[in-house]
């Protein structure tokens, strides 16, 4: 299953800016560009979630990402 940027942000309770920062710093897997949009494979995100020790309940614990969970999502 493919997830778009909005769906990824909702799933991980991240703002789009935080998602971009995490991708830029290598803390989140980049999406695949199809046309003008980025998409993420659900299986890749599940594997990343299993490997990422700094995420608990949708909140970025480590401050080097420069973001916290977005409560509006």
mmCIF file of C-alpha atoms in Angstrom:
data_model
loop_
_atom_site.group_PDB
_atom_site.id
_atom_site.type_symbol
_atom_site.label_atom_id
_atom_site.label_comp_id
_atom_site.label_asym_id
_atom_site.label_seq_id
_atom_site.Cartn_x
_atom_site.Cartn_y
_atom_site.Cartn_z
ATOM 1 C CA UNK A 1 0.000 0.000 0.000
ATOM 2 C CA UNK A 2 1.261 3.492 -0.826
ATOM 3 C CA UNK A 3 0.818 6.394 1.557
ATOM 4 C CA UNK A 4 1.005 10.022 0.506
ATOM 5 C CA UNK A 5 2.672 12.791 2.540
ATOM 6 C CA UNK A 6 -0.521 13.724 4.388
ATOM 7 C CA UNK A 7 -1.191 10.102 5.369
ATOM 8 C CA UNK A 8 2.399 9.641 6.585
ATOM 9 C CA UNK A 9 2.157 12.812 8.684
ATOM 10 C CA UNK A 10 -1.129 11.628 10.185
ATOM 11 C CA UNK A 11 0.187 8.140 10.911
ATOM 12 C CA UNK A 12 3.245 9.448 12.774
ATOM 13 C CA UNK A 13 1.606 12.616 14.185
ATOM 14 C CA UNK A 14 4.154 14.838 12.428
ATOM 15 C CA UNK A 15 3.828 18.195 10.782
ATOM 16 C CA UNK A 16 4.891 18.279 7.117
ATOM 17 C CA UNK A 17 7.852 20.484 8.072
ATOM 18 C CA UNK A 18 8.981 18.013 10.720
ATOM 19 C CA UNK A 19 8.713 15.166 8.201
ATOM 20 C CA UNK A 20 10.880 17.141 5.755
ATOM 21 C CA UNK A 21 13.451 17.861 8.487
ATOM 22 C CA UNK A 22 13.598 14.215 9.491
ATOM 23 C CA UNK A 23 14.094 13.120 5.874
ATOM 24 C CA UNK A 24 16.797 15.764 5.347
ATOM 25 C CA UNK A 25 18.702 14.586 8.433
ATOM 26 C CA UNK A 26 18.363 10.896 7.582
ATOM 27 C CA UNK A 27 15.976 10.168 10.459
ATOM 28 C CA UNK A 28 13.078 9.131 8.206
ATOM 29 C CA UNK A 29 13.076 7.166 4.951
ATOM 30 C CA UNK A 30 12.522 9.327 1.875
ATOM 31 C CA UNK A 31 9.461 8.762 -0.224
ATOM 32 C CA UNK A 32 9.367 7.803 -3.883
ATOM 33 C CA UNK A 33 8.403 10.597 -6.257
ATOM 34 C CA UNK A 34 5.575 9.677 -8.619
ATOM 35 C CA UNK A 35 4.569 12.621 -10.753
ATOM 36 C CA UNK A 36 4.558 15.652 -8.486
ATOM 37 C CA UNK A 37 3.933 13.781 -5.217
ATOM 38 C CA UNK A 38 5.958 11.645 -2.813
ATOM 39 C CA UNK A 39 4.695 8.265 -1.649
ATOM 40 C CA UNK A 40 5.871 5.794 0.969
ATOM 41 C CA UNK A 41 5.438 2.047 0.870
ATOM 42 C CA UNK A 42 3.653 0.874 4.000
ATOM 43 C CA UNK A 43 6.015 -2.092 4.364
ATOM 44 C CA UNK A 44 9.067 0.225 4.353
ATOM 45 C CA UNK A 45 7.479 2.390 7.049
ATOM 46 C CA UNK A 46 6.686 -0.672 9.165
ATOM 47 C CA UNK A 47 10.314 -1.840 8.949
ATOM 48 C CA UNK A 48 11.556 1.663 9.769
ATOM 49 C CA UNK A 49 9.217 1.837 12.773
ATOM 50 C CA UNK A 50 10.603 -1.466 14.053
ATOM 51 C CA UNK A 51 14.181 -0.181 13.684
ATOM 52 C CA UNK A 52 13.688 3.354 15.035
ATOM 53 C CA UNK A 53 14.324 3.345 18.773
ATOM 54 C CA UNK A 54 13.771 7.102 19.219
ATOM 55 C CA UNK A 55 10.053 7.037 18.482
ATOM 56 C CA UNK A 56 7.526 6.266 21.198
ATOM 57 C CA UNK A 57 3.802 6.789 20.703
ATOM 58 C CA UNK A 58 4.262 9.122 17.739
ATOM 59 C CA UNK A 59 6.517 11.588 19.577
ATOM 60 C CA UNK A 60 10.071 12.350 18.527
ATOM 61 C CA UNK A 61 12.042 11.956 21.733
ATOM 62 C CA UNK A 62 15.419 13.002 20.369
ATOM 63 C CA UNK A 63 15.749 16.730 19.885
ATOM 64 C CA UNK A 64 18.175 16.569 16.952
ATOM 65 C CA UNK A 65 15.218 16.278 14.560
ATOM 66 C CA UNK A 66 14.101 19.731 15.679
ATOM 67 C CA UNK A 67 10.468 18.759 16.039
ATOM 68 C CA UNK A 68 7.827 17.187 18.208
ATOM 69 C CA UNK A 69 4.546 15.514 17.416
ATOM 70 C CA UNK A 70 1.909 17.748 15.868
ATOM 71 C CA UNK A 71 -1.136 17.690 18.205
ATOM 72 C CA UNK A 72 -3.418 18.982 15.456
ATOM 73 C CA UNK A 73 -3.091 15.731 13.467
#
